[in-house]
CSV table of C-alpha atoms in Angstrom, one decimal:
chain,number,residue,atom,x,y,z
A,1,MET,CA,-4.8,-16.0,11.1
A,2,GLY,CA,-6.1,-15.9,7.6
A,3,ARG,CA,-9.7,-14.9,8.5
A,4,ARG,CA,-10.7,-11.4,7.8
A,5,TRP,CA,-12.0,-10.0,11.1
A,6,ASP,CA,-14.6,-7.4,10.0
A,7,ASP,CA,-18.1,-6.7,11.4
A,8,THR,CA,-19.6,-9.8,9.9
A,9,ALA,CA,-16.9,-12.1,11.4
A,10,GLY,CA,-17.3,-10.4,14.8
A,11,ARG,CA,-21.1,-11.0,14.7
A,12,GLU,CA,-20.6,-14.6,13.7
A,13,ALA,CA,-18.1,-15.1,16.5
A,14,VAL,CA,-20.5,-13.8,19.1
A,15,GLY,CA,-23.2,-16.1,17.9
A,16,HIS,CA,-20.9,-19.1,18.1
A,17,LEU,CA,-19.8,-18.2,21.6
A,18,LEU,CA,-23.4,-17.9,22.7
A,19,ASP,CA,-24.1,-21.3,21.2
A,20,GLY,CA,-21.5,-22.7,23.5
A,21,LEU,CA,-18.5,-23.2,21.2
A,22,ALA,CA,-15.0,-23.1,22.8
A,23,PRO,CA,-13.0,-19.9,22.2
A,24,SER,CA,-10.2,-21.9,20.5
A,25,HIS,CA,-12.7,-22.9,17.8
A,26,VAL,CA,-14.1,-19.4,17.3
A,27,LEU,CA,-11.4,-16.8,17.9
A,28,SER,CA,-8.0,-16.1,16.2
A,29,PHE,CA,-5.7,-15.6,19.2
A,30,ASP,CA,-2.8,-14.4,17.1
A,31,ASP,CA,-4.9,-11.7,15.2
A,32,PRO,CA,-5.4,-8.5,17.2
A,33,ALA,CA,-8.3,-7.6,14.9
A,34,CYS,CA,-10.2,-10.5,16.3
A,35,TRP,CA,-10.5,-9.0,19.7
A,36,THR,CA,-11.5,-5.5,18.7
A,37,SER,CA,-14.1,-7.0,16.3
A,38,LEU,CA,-15.5,-9.2,19.0
A,39,ASP,CA,-15.7,-6.2,21.4
A,40,GLU,CA,-17.6,-4.1,18.9
A,41,ALA,CA,-19.9,-6.9,17.9
A,42,VAL,CA,-21.1,-7.5,21.5
A,43,ARG,CA,-21.6,-3.8,22.1
A,44,ASN,CA,-23.6,-3.4,19.0
A,45,LEU,CA,-25.9,-6.4,19.3
A,46,GLU,CA,-29.0,-4.3,18.5
A,47,VAL,CA,-27.5,-3.5,15.1
A,48,TYR,CA,-27.7,-7.2,14.3
A,49,ARG,CA,-31.4,-7.3,15.3
A,50,TRP,CA,-30.7,-8.8,18.7
A,51,ASP,CA,-32.1,-7.0,21.8
A,52,GLY,CA,-29.3,-6.6,24.3
A,53,HIS,CA,-31.9,-5.7,27.0
A,54,ASP,CA,-33.8,-8.9,26.5
A,55,PRO,CA,-33.5,-10.9,29.8
A,56,GLN,CA,-32.7,-14.2,28.0
A,57,ILE,CA,-30.0,-12.7,25.7
A,58,SER,CA,-28.6,-10.6,28.6
A,59,ALA,CA,-28.3,-13.7,30.7
A,60,ARG,CA,-26.4,-15.6,28.0
A,61,LEU,CA,-24.1,-12.6,27.5
A,62,ARG,CA,-23.3,-12.5,31.2
A,63,ALA,CA,-22.8,-16.3,31.4
A,64,ARG,CA,-19.9,-16.3,28.9
A,65,GLN,CA,-16.9,-14.4,30.2
A,66,GLU,CA,-15.8,-13.5,26.7
A,67,THR,CA,-19.0,-11.7,26.0
A,68,ALA,CA,-19.4,-10.3,29.5
A,69,LEU,CA,-16.1,-8.6,29.2
A,70,CYS,CA,-17.5,-6.7,26.1
A,71,HIS,CA,-21.0,-6.1,27.4
A,72,ARG,CA,-22.5,-2.6,26.9
A,73,ASP,CA,-23.1,-2.3,30.7
A,74,GLY,CA,-19.9,-1.2,32.4
A,75,ARG,CA,-20.9,-2.9,35.6
A,76,VAL,CA,-21.1,-6.2,33.8
A,77,ARG,CA,-17.6,-5.6,32.3
A,78,GLU,CA,-16.2,-4.7,35.7
A,79,GLY,CA,-17.7,-7.8,37.3
A,80,ALA,CA,-16.2,-10.0,34.6
A,81,LEU,CA,-12.8,-8.5,35.3
A,82,ALA,CA,-13.2,-9.0,39.0
A,83,ALA,CA,-14.0,-12.7,38.4
A,84,GLY,CA,-10.4,-13.2,37.2
A,85,PRO,CA,-9.1,-15.5,34.4
A,86,GLY,CA,-11.7,-18.1,33.5
A,87,THR,CA,-11.1,-18.5,29.8
A,88,PRO,CA,-8.1,-18.4,27.4
A,89,ALA,CA,-9.5,-15.1,26.0
A,90,PHE,CA,-9.4,-13.3,29.3
A,91,TRP,CA,-6.1,-11.5,29.1
A,92,TYR,CA,-6.7,-10.4,25.6
A,93,LEU,CA,-9.9,-8.8,26.5
A,94,VAL,CA,-8.3,-7.2,29.6
A,95,VAL,CA,-6.1,-5.4,27.1
A,96,VAL,CA,-9.2,-4.1,25.3
A,97,ARG,CA,-10.7,-3.0,28.6
A,98,CYS,CA,-7.5,-1.0,29.4
A,99,ALA,CA,-8.8,1.6,26.9
A,100,ASP,CA,-12.4,1.3,28.2
A,101,TRP,CA,-14.5,4.5,28.3
A,102,VAL,CA,-15.7,3.8,31.8
A,103,ARG,CA,-13.0,4.8,34.3
A,104,PRO,CA,-13.5,2.1,37.0
A,105,VAL,CA,-13.4,-0.6,34.3
A,106,ARG,CA,-10.3,1.0,32.8
A,107,VAL,CA,-8.5,1.3,36.2
A,108,ARG,CA,-9.1,-2.3,37.2
A,109,ALA,CA,-8.0,-3.6,33.8
A,110,ARG,CA,-4.8,-1.6,33.9
A,111,ARG,CA,-4.0,-2.8,37.4
A,112,MET,CA,-4.5,-6.4,36.4
A,113,LEU,CA,-2.5,-6.1,33.2
A,114,ALA,CA,0.4,-4.5,35.0
A,115,GLU,CA,0.4,-7.3,37.6
A,116,ARG,CA,0.3,-9.9,34.8
A,117,LEU,CA,3.2,-8.3,33.1
A,118,GLN,CA,5.3,-8.5,36.3
A,119,GLU,CA,4.3,-12.1,37.0
A,120,GLU,CA,4.6,-13.5,33.4
A,121,PRO,CA,6.6,-11.0,31.4
A,122,GLU,CA,7.7,-13.2,28.5
A,123,TRP,CA,4.2,-14.7,27.8
A,124,THR,CA,2.5,-11.4,28.2
A,125,LEU,CA,4.8,-9.6,25.9
A,126,ARG,CA,4.7,-12.3,23.3
A,127,ALA,CA,1.0,-12.9,23.3
A,128,LEU,CA,-0.4,-9.4,23.9
A,129,THR,CA,1.9,-6.9,22.3
A,130,PRO,CA,0.1,-7.0,18.9
A,131,LEU,CA,-3.2,-6.2,20.5
A,132,VAL,CA,-1.7,-3.6,22.9
A,133,LEU,CA,-0.3,-1.7,19.8
A,134,ARG,CA,-3.7,-2.0,18.0
A,135,VAL,CA,-5.7,-0.7,21.0
A,136,GLY,CA,-3.0,1.9,21.5
A,137,ARG,CA,-4.5,3.9,18.7
A,138,ARG,CA,-7.6,4.5,20.8
A,139,GLU,CA,-8.1,7.6,22.9
A,140,GLN,CA,-7.3,5.8,26.1
A,141,GLY,CA,-4.9,3.3,24.6
A,142,ALA,CA,-1.6,5.1,25.2
A,143,TRP,CA,-1.2,3.7,28.7
A,144,ALA,CA,-0.9,0.1,27.8
A,145,ARG,CA,1.2,0.9,24.7
A,146,ASP,CA,3.7,2.9,26.8
A,147,LEU,CA,3.8,0.1,29.4
A,148,PHE,CA,4.7,-2.5,26.9
A,149,ASP,CA,7.1,-0.3,25.1
A,150,GLU,CA,9.0,0.1,28.4
A,151,ALA,CA,8.8,-3.6,29.2
A,152,LEU,CA,10.1,-4.7,25.8
A,153,SER,CA,12.9,-2.1,25.9
A,154,ALA,CA,14.0,-3.8,29.2
A,155,ALA,CA,14.1,-7.2,27.4
A,156,PRO,CA,16.0,-6.6,24.1
A,157,ALA,CA,16.7,-10.3,23.7
A,158,LEU,CA,13.0,-11.0,23.5
A,159,ALA,CA,12.6,-8.2,21.1
A,160,LEU,CA,15.2,-9.8,18.9
A,161,ASP,CA,13.2,-13.1,18.9
A,162,ARG,CA,10.0,-11.1,18.1
A,163,LEU,CA,11.6,-9.9,14.9
A,164,HIS,CA,11.3,-13.4,13.4
A,165,ASP,CA,8.4,-15.0,15.2
A,166,THR,CA,5.6,-12.5,14.6
A,167,ARG,CA,3.6,-11.6,11.5
A,168,ASP,CA,2.2,-8.4,13.1
A,169,THR,CA,3.8,-5.4,11.4
A,170,ALA,CA,3.5,-3.0,14.4
A,171,THR,CA,5.1,-5.5,16.7
A,172,ARG,CA,7.9,-6.1,14.4
A,173,ARG,CA,8.6,-2.4,14.1
A,174,LEU,CA,8.6,-2.0,17.9
A,175,ALA,CA,10.9,-4.9,18.2
A,176,ALA,CA,13.2,-3.5,15.6
A,177,ARG,CA,13.4,-0.2,17.3
A,178,VAL,CA,14.3,-1.9,20.6
A,179,VAL,CA,17.0,-4.0,18.9
A,180,LEU,CA,18.5,-0.9,17.2
A,181,ASP,CA,18.5,1.1,20.4
A,182,ALA,CA,20.2,-1.8,22.2
A,183,GLY,CA,22.8,-2.4,19.5
A,184,LEU,CA,22.2,-6.1,19.5
A,185,LEU,CA,23.1,-6.7,15.8
A,186,ASP,CA,26.5,-6.2,14.2
A,187,VAL,CA,26.8,-4.7,10.7
A,188,ARG,CA,26.3,-8.0,9.0
A,189,GLY,CA,23.2,-8.7,11.0
A,190,LEU,CA,21.8,-5.3,10.2
A,191,ALA,CA,22.5,-5.8,6.5
A,192,ARG,CA,20.8,-9.3,6.5
A,193,SER,CA,17.8,-7.8,8.3
A,194,ALA,CA,17.6,-5.0,5.7
A,195,ALA,CA,17.7,-7.5,2.8
A,196,GLU,CA,15.2,-10.0,4.3
A,197,THR,CA,12.5,-7.8,5.8
A,198,PRO,CA,9.3,-7.4,3.7
A,199,ASP,CA,8.5,-4.1,5.5
A,200,PRO,CA,9.3,-0.9,3.6
A,201,VAL,CA,9.6,1.1,6.8
A,202,LEU,CA,12.2,-1.4,8.1
A,203,TRP,CA,14.1,-1.3,4.8
A,204,ARG,CA,15.1,2.3,5.7
A,205,TRP,CA,15.8,1.6,9.4
A,206,TRP,CA,18.0,-1.4,8.9
A,207,SER,CA,19.9,-0.1,5.9
A,208,ASP,CA,20.5,3.3,7.5
A,209,ALA,CA,21.8,1.5,10.6
A,210,ALA,CA,24.1,-0.7,8.5
A,211,LEU,CA,25.5,2.4,6.8
A,212,ALA,CA,26.0,4.1,10.1
A,213,ALA,CA,27.8,1.1,11.5
A,214,MET,CA,30.2,1.0,8.6
A,215,ALA,CA,30.8,4.7,8.9
A,216,ALA,CA,31.7,4.3,12.5
A,217,ASP,CA,33.6,0.9,12.4
A,218,GLY,CA,34.9,0.7,8.9
A,219,PRO,CA,33.6,-1.1,5.8
A,220,ASP,CA,32.5,-4.7,5.7
A,221,ASP,CA,32.5,-6.4,2.3
A,222,GLU,CA,30.1,-9.1,3.3
A,223,ALA,CA,27.6,-6.6,4.6
A,224,VAL,CA,27.9,-4.5,1.4
A,225,ASP,CA,27.4,-7.6,-0.8
A,226,THR,CA,24.3,-8.5,1.3
A,227,LEU,CA,22.8,-5.0,0.7
A,228,LEU,CA,23.6,-5.1,-3.0
A,229,GLY,CA,21.8,-8.5,-3.3
A,230,ALA,CA,18.6,-7.3,-1.8
A,231,ARG,CA,15.3,-7.2,-3.7
A,232,ALA,CA,14.3,-3.9,-2.2
A,233,PRO,CA,15.6,-0.9,-4.3
A,234,LEU,CA,16.0,1.2,-1.1
A,235,VAL,CA,18.3,-1.5,0.4
A,236,ARG,CA,20.3,-1.9,-2.9
A,237,SER,CA,20.8,1.8,-3.1
A,238,ALA,CA,22.3,1.7,0.4
A,239,GLY,CA,24.7,-1.0,-0.8
A,240,VAL,CA,25.7,1.1,-3.8
A,241,THR,CA,26.3,4.1,-1.6
A,242,ALA,CA,28.5,1.9,0.7
A,243,LEU,CA,30.7,0.9,-2.3
A,244,ARG,CA,32.6,4.2,-2.2
A,245,ARG,CA,33.5,3.9,1.5
A,246,ALA,CA,34.5,0.3,1.0
A,247,GLY,CA,37.0,1.2,-1.7
A,248,ARG,CA,34.9,-0.5,-4.4
A,249,ALA,CA,33.5,2.5,-6.2
A,250,ARG,CA,34.4,1.0,-9.6
A,251,GLU,CA,31.7,-1.7,-9.1
A,252,ALA,CA,29.1,1.0,-9.0
A,253,ALA,CA,29.1,1.2,-12.8
A,254,ARG,CA,27.2,-2.1,-13.1
A,255,TYR,CA,24.3,-0.5,-11.3
A,256,LEU,CA,23.9,2.3,-13.8
A,257,THR,CA,21.5,-0.1,-15.5
A,258,ASP,CA,19.7,-1.3,-12.4
A,259,ARG,CA,15.9,-1.7,-12.7
A,260,SER,CA,15.4,0.9,-10.0
A,261,SER,CA,15.8,4.6,-10.7
A,262,LEU,CA,16.8,5.2,-7.1
A,263,VAL,CA,19.7,2.7,-7.4
A,264,ARG,CA,20.7,4.2,-10.8
A,265,ALA,CA,20.9,7.6,-9.2
A,266,CYS,CA,23.1,6.4,-6.4
A,267,ALA,CA,25.3,4.6,-8.9
A,268,ARG,CA,25.7,7.8,-10.9
A,269,TRP,CA,26.7,9.6,-7.7
A,270,VAL,CA,29.3,7.0,-6.7
A,271,VAL,CA,30.8,6.9,-10.2
A,272,SER,CA,31.1,10.7,-10.3
A,273,GLN,CA,32.7,10.8,-6.8
A,274,ASP,CA,35.2,8.3,-8.0
A,275,GLY,CA,36.2,10.6,-10.9
A,276,GLY,CA,34.2,8.7,-13.6
A,277,ASP,CA,31.7,9.9,-16.1
A,278,PRO,CA,28.3,8.1,-15.7
A,279,HIS,CA,27.1,9.8,-18.9
A,280,SER,CA,29.8,8.4,-21.1
A,281,ARG,CA,29.3,4.9,-19.6
A,282,CYS,CA,25.6,5.0,-20.4
A,283,LEU,CA,26.3,6.4,-23.8
A,284,ALA,CA,28.7,3.6,-24.6
A,285,LEU,CA,25.9,1.1,-23.7
A,286,CYS,CA,23.5,2.7,-26.1
A,287,THR,CA,25.5,3.5,-29.2
A,288,ASP,CA,25.7,-0.1,-30.6
A,289,PRO,CA,22.1,-1.0,-31.6
A,290,ALA,CA,22.9,-4.7,-31.5
A,291,MET,CA,24.2,-4.5,-27.9
A,292,VAL,CA,22.0,-1.7,-26.4
A,293,ARG,CA,20.5,-2.4,-23.0
A,294,PRO,CA,17.0,-1.0,-22.3
A,295,LEU,CA,17.8,0.4,-18.8
A,296,ALA,CA,20.9,2.0,-20.2
A,297,VAL,CA,18.7,4.0,-22.4
A,298,VAL,CA,16.6,5.5,-19.6
A,299,GLY,CA,19.8,5.8,-17.6
A,300,LEU,CA,21.3,8.0,-20.3
A,301,ALA,CA,18.3,10.3,-20.2
A,302,GLU,CA,18.6,10.5,-16.5
A,303,CYS,CA,22.0,12.1,-17.0
A,304,GLY,CA,20.0,15.1,-18.3
A,305,ARG,CA,21.7,16.1,-21.5
A,306,ARG,CA,19.4,17.3,-24.3
A,307,ALA,CA,22.1,16.5,-26.9
A,308,ASP,CA,21.3,12.8,-26.3
A,309,ALA,CA,17.7,13.2,-27.6
A,310,GLU,CA,18.7,12.5,-31.2
A,311,LEU,CA,20.1,9.1,-30.2
A,312,LEU,CA,17.0,8.3,-28.3
A,313,ARG,CA,14.8,9.2,-31.3
A,314,LEU,CA,16.7,6.7,-33.3
A,315,LEU,CA,16.1,4.0,-30.7
A,316,MET,CA,12.3,4.6,-30.9
A,317,SER,CA,12.4,2.3,-33.9
A,318,HIS,CA,14.6,-0.4,-32.3
A,319,PRO,CA,13.5,-4.0,-32.9
A,320,VAL,CA,13.4,-4.7,-29.2
A,321,ALA,CA,10.2,-3.5,-27.6
A,322,ALA,CA,11.9,-2.8,-24.2
A,323,VAL,CA,14.4,-0.5,-25.9
A,324,ARG,CA,11.6,1.4,-27.7
A,325,ALA,CA,9.7,1.8,-24.5
A,326,GLN,CA,12.7,3.1,-22.6
A,327,ALA,CA,13.6,5.5,-25.5
A,328,VAL,CA,10.2,7.1,-25.2
A,329,ALA,CA,10.5,7.3,-21.4
A,330,GLY,CA,13.9,8.9,-21.8
A,331,LEU,CA,12.7,11.5,-24.2
A,332,ARG,CA,9.9,12.3,-21.8
A,333,LEU,CA,12.5,12.9,-19.1
A,334,LEU,CA,14.4,15.2,-21.4
A,335,GLU,CA,11.3,17.0,-22.4
A,336,SER,CA,12.2,16.3,-26.0
A,337,VAL,CA,9.2,14.2,-27.1
A,338,PRO,CA,8.8,14.2,-30.9
A,339,VAL,CA,5.0,14.3,-31.0
A,340,GLU,CA,4.4,12.8,-34.5
A,341,ASP,CA,6.8,10.0,-34.1
A,342,THR,CA,5.6,9.1,-30.6
A,343,LEU,CA,2.0,9.2,-31.8
A,344,LEU,CA,2.8,6.4,-34.2
A,345,LEU,CA,3.9,4.2,-31.2
A,346,VAL,CA,0.3,4.3,-29.8
A,347,ASP,CA,-0.2,1.6,-32.4
A,348,ASP,CA,2.9,-0.4,-31.3
A,349,PRO,CA,2.2,-4.1,-30.7
A,350,SER,CA,4.0,-3.9,-27.3
A,351,ALA,CA,1.8,-2.9,-24.4
A,352,ALA,CA,4.7,-1.3,-22.7
A,353,VAL,CA,5.6,0.9,-25.7
A,354,ALA,CA,1.9,2.0,-26.2
A,355,ARG,CA,1.7,2.8,-22.5
A,356,GLU,CA,4.9,4.9,-22.5
A,357,ALA,CA,3.8,6.6,-25.7
A,358,ALA,CA,0.5,7.7,-24.1
A,359,ARG,CA,2.3,8.9,-21.0
A,360,ALA,CA,4.8,10.9,-23.0
A,361,LEU,CA,2.0,12.5,-25.1
A,362,LEU,CA,-0.3,13.6,-22.2
A,363,PRO,CA,1.1,17.1,-22.1
A,364,TYR,CA,0.3,17.5,-25.8
A,365,ALA,CA,-3.1,15.8,-25.7
A,366,ARG,CA,-5.0,18.9,-26.9
A,367,ARG,CA,-2.8,19.1,-30.0
A,368,LEU,CA,-3.4,15.5,-31.1
A,369,PRO,CA,-5.9,14.6,-33.8
A,370,ALA,CA,-9.0,13.5,-32.0
A,371,ASP,CA,-10.4,11.6,-35.0
A,372,ARG,CA,-7.3,9.5,-35.3
A,373,LEU,CA,-7.4,8.5,-31.7
A,374,THR,CA,-11.1,8.0,-31.6
A,375,GLU,CA,-10.8,5.5,-34.5
A,376,ARG,CA,-8.4,3.5,-32.4
A,377,LEU,CA,-11.1,2.8,-29.8
A,378,SER,CA,-12.5,0.3,-32.3
A,379,PRO,CA,-12.5,-3.3,-31.2
A,380,ARG,CA,-10.3,-4.2,-34.2
A,381,TRP,CA,-7.4,-2.5,-32.5
A,382,PRO,CA,-5.4,-4.3,-29.7
A,383,THR,CA,-6.3,-3.6,-26.1
A,384,PRO,CA,-3.1,-1.7,-25.3
A,385,THR,CA,-3.8,0.7,-28.3
A,386,ARG,CA,-7.3,1.2,-27.2
A,387,ARG,CA,-6.2,2.0,-23.6
A,388,ALA,CA,-3.5,4.4,-24.8
A,389,ALA,CA,-5.9,6.2,-27.1
A,390,PHE,CA,-8.6,6.6,-24.4
A,391,ARG,CA,-6.0,7.9,-21.9
A,392,LEU,CA,-5.2,10.7,-24.4
A,393,LEU,CA,-8.8,11.4,-25.3
A,394,ARG,CA,-9.8,11.5,-21.7
A,395,ALA,CA,-7.1,14.2,-21.2
A,396,ARG,CA,-8.8,16.3,-23.8
A,397,GLY,CA,-11.9,16.7,-21.6
A,398,GLY,CA,-15.2,18.1,-22.8
A,399,LEU,CA,-17.3,16.5,-25.5
A,400,ILE,CA,-14.4,14.5,-26.9
A,401,GLN,CA,-13.9,12.8,-23.5
A,402,LEU,CA,-17.6,12.0,-23.1
A,403,ARG,CA,-17.8,10.7,-26.7
A,404,ALA,CA,-14.8,8.4,-26.2
A,405,ALA,CA,-16.0,7.1,-22.8
A,406,VAL,CA,-19.5,6.3,-24.1
A,407,ALA,CA,-17.9,4.4,-27.1
A,408,LEU,CA,-16.1,2.1,-24.6
A,409,LEU,CA,-19.0,1.4,-22.2
A,410,GLY,CA,-19.4,-2.0,-24.0
A,411,ASP,CA,-15.7,-2.7,-24.5
A,412,ALA,CA,-14.5,-6.3,-24.1
A,413,ASP,CA,-11.7,-5.3,-21.7
A,414,PRO,CA,-13.1,-5.0,-18.1
A,415,ALA,CA,-10.5,-2.5,-17.0
A,416,LEU,CA,-11.2,-0.2,-20.0
A,417,ARG,CA,-14.9,-0.4,-19.3
A,418,ARG,CA,-14.4,0.6,-15.7
A,419,ASN,CA,-12.2,3.5,-16.8
A,420,ALA,CA,-14.9,4.6,-19.3
A,421,GLU,CA,-17.6,4.4,-16.7
A,422,SER,CA,-15.5,6.4,-14.2
A,423,ALA,CA,-14.9,9.1,-16.9
A,424,VAL,CA,-18.6,9.6,-17.3
A,425,GLN,CA,-19.5,9.5,-13.6
A,426,LEU,CA,-16.8,11.9,-12.5
A,427,GLN,CA,-18.2,14.5,-14.9
A,428,ALA,CA,-14.9,16.3,-15.6
A,429,TRP,CA,-16.2,16.6,-19.2
A,430,MET,CA,-19.0,19.0,-17.9
A,431,ALA,CA,-16.6,22.0,-17.7
A,432,ASP,CA,-16.1,22.2,-21.5
A,433,VAL,CA,-19.5,21.3,-23.1
A,434,PRO,CA,-21.9,23.9,-24.3
A,435,PRO,CA,-25.3,23.9,-22.5
A,436,GLY,CA,-28.2,22.3,-24.2
A,437,ASP,CA,-26.0,20.4,-26.8
A,438,ALA,CA,-27.9,17.8,-28.8
A,439,GLU,CA,-25.0,15.4,-28.9
A,440,VAL,CA,-24.5,15.5,-25.1
A,441,ASP,CA,-28.2,14.7,-24.8
A,442,ARG,CA,-27.8,11.7,-27.1
A,443,LEU,CA,-24.7,10.5,-25.3
A,444,LEU,CA,-26.2,10.8,-21.8
A,445,ARG,CA,-29.2,8.7,-22.9
A,446,GLN,CA,-26.7,5.9,-23.4
A,447,CYS,CA,-25.4,6.3,-19.8
A,448,THR,CA,-28.5,6.3,-17.7
A,449,HIS,CA,-27.5,2.9,-16.2
A,450,LEU,CA,-24.5,4.5,-14.6
A,451,PHE,CA,-26.7,6.9,-12.4
A,452,SER,CA,-29.7,6.8,-10.2
A,453,ALA,CA,-32.9,8.5,-11.6
A,454,TYR,CA,-32.3,11.5,-9.4
A,455,ALA,CA,-28.6,11.8,-10.3
A,456,ILE,CA,-29.2,11.6,-14.1
A,457,GLY,CA,-31.9,14.3,-13.7
A,458,VAL,CA,-29.5,16.6,-11.9
A,459,LEU,CA,-26.8,15.9,-14.4
A,460,ARG,CA,-29.1,16.7,-17.3
A,461,THR,CA,-30.2,19.9,-15.7
A,462,ARG,CA,-26.6,21.0,-15.2
A,463,ALA,CA,-26.0,20.3,-18.8
A,464,GLY,CA,-28.8,22.5,-19.8
A,465,LEU,CA,-31.0,19.6,-21.0
A,466,GLY,CA,-34.6,18.8,-20.0
A,467,ARG,CA,-35.1,16.0,-17.4
């Protein structure tokens, strides 16, 4: 693992195999992409300036079982299968041949794989499942995928092991489904799996299963605490939801200021179901300027009361940058953005505040003073201010957008330069510029390096300018 198996890697692997290197030194047996890359590389030798019909090259391809199993000639592939295992790579390439486009090859490979699965079920499932699932995406790949799905379902203990000893995402998901269907984990095991998995899909599967288990068998405090301690917001939200059934609804108040909006929403629901008032709790955390918590500010806005807008406006001048940023975000949620005051925050020394200010001002971009924002594209302004100003100018479209983008083509910030180049190349500004405009002509002459000669000619014609 670790090597990226693309076309280049597949071509290099073929070359090394033809030079006599052992498969263990060339191929990544644990990476399913290795085998599909190798198969494609052998079949497309002529793309790499090798003549697959040259007798010498053809003899070398036939001599190595790994390359013979991928040969363009179906008779060669079928003969390599008939020869039986002669290399550690054999069974992996049998899996690839199970989706072969030539029926006799496909039938023989499927018969061999089914026999191998009966003779050595554990090794076959452990070694070949990732490749089977990858090949299963092909037109003829469903047969092997269904075969292994059925076999793994009949061996749930092995599926449980596969959850922890494979790095292949598709294999882990298949194993999780088998484990869930078999009911092998108790509620604490389900909660631990939800908290530990790095896979977003499995976050939902494990946490839903844990909640279902507690709904059926009663609450489990250890399982709830495990869910609450997870890094994934989806899993933490399941833990917060479980607090109510566990008789611990009062603990939900502490999650009103969680870093995740999903968790905060679940906490508001639990507090409300317990007879509490999430709005008043968030308000209490925001009224003392010395003790205000940034996430309580946005949490207050999420309660959706316009009357809180005045408090959030006051917090826009708070000495803590995180509070200022969340106050702007909260006003945006309440659709109560004070345009003039927010425009001042484009100059804020905090990147987070400037970013939130630009986001909040986007709906009002056409009302903002273009000259003031254009002046903030100057190198003397901090990068966050330049980024915020350009984001707003880009939303204006037309000549203002083009003018701002050209001004930043030489900016010191690489990301800002790329954004400026993209703004010119996407040509959204074209919709609002008058044809034949002299300033557009002048600006486009500074952008010729962004286009081919043909493309700039077409662009100038569309703009009503001479080529």
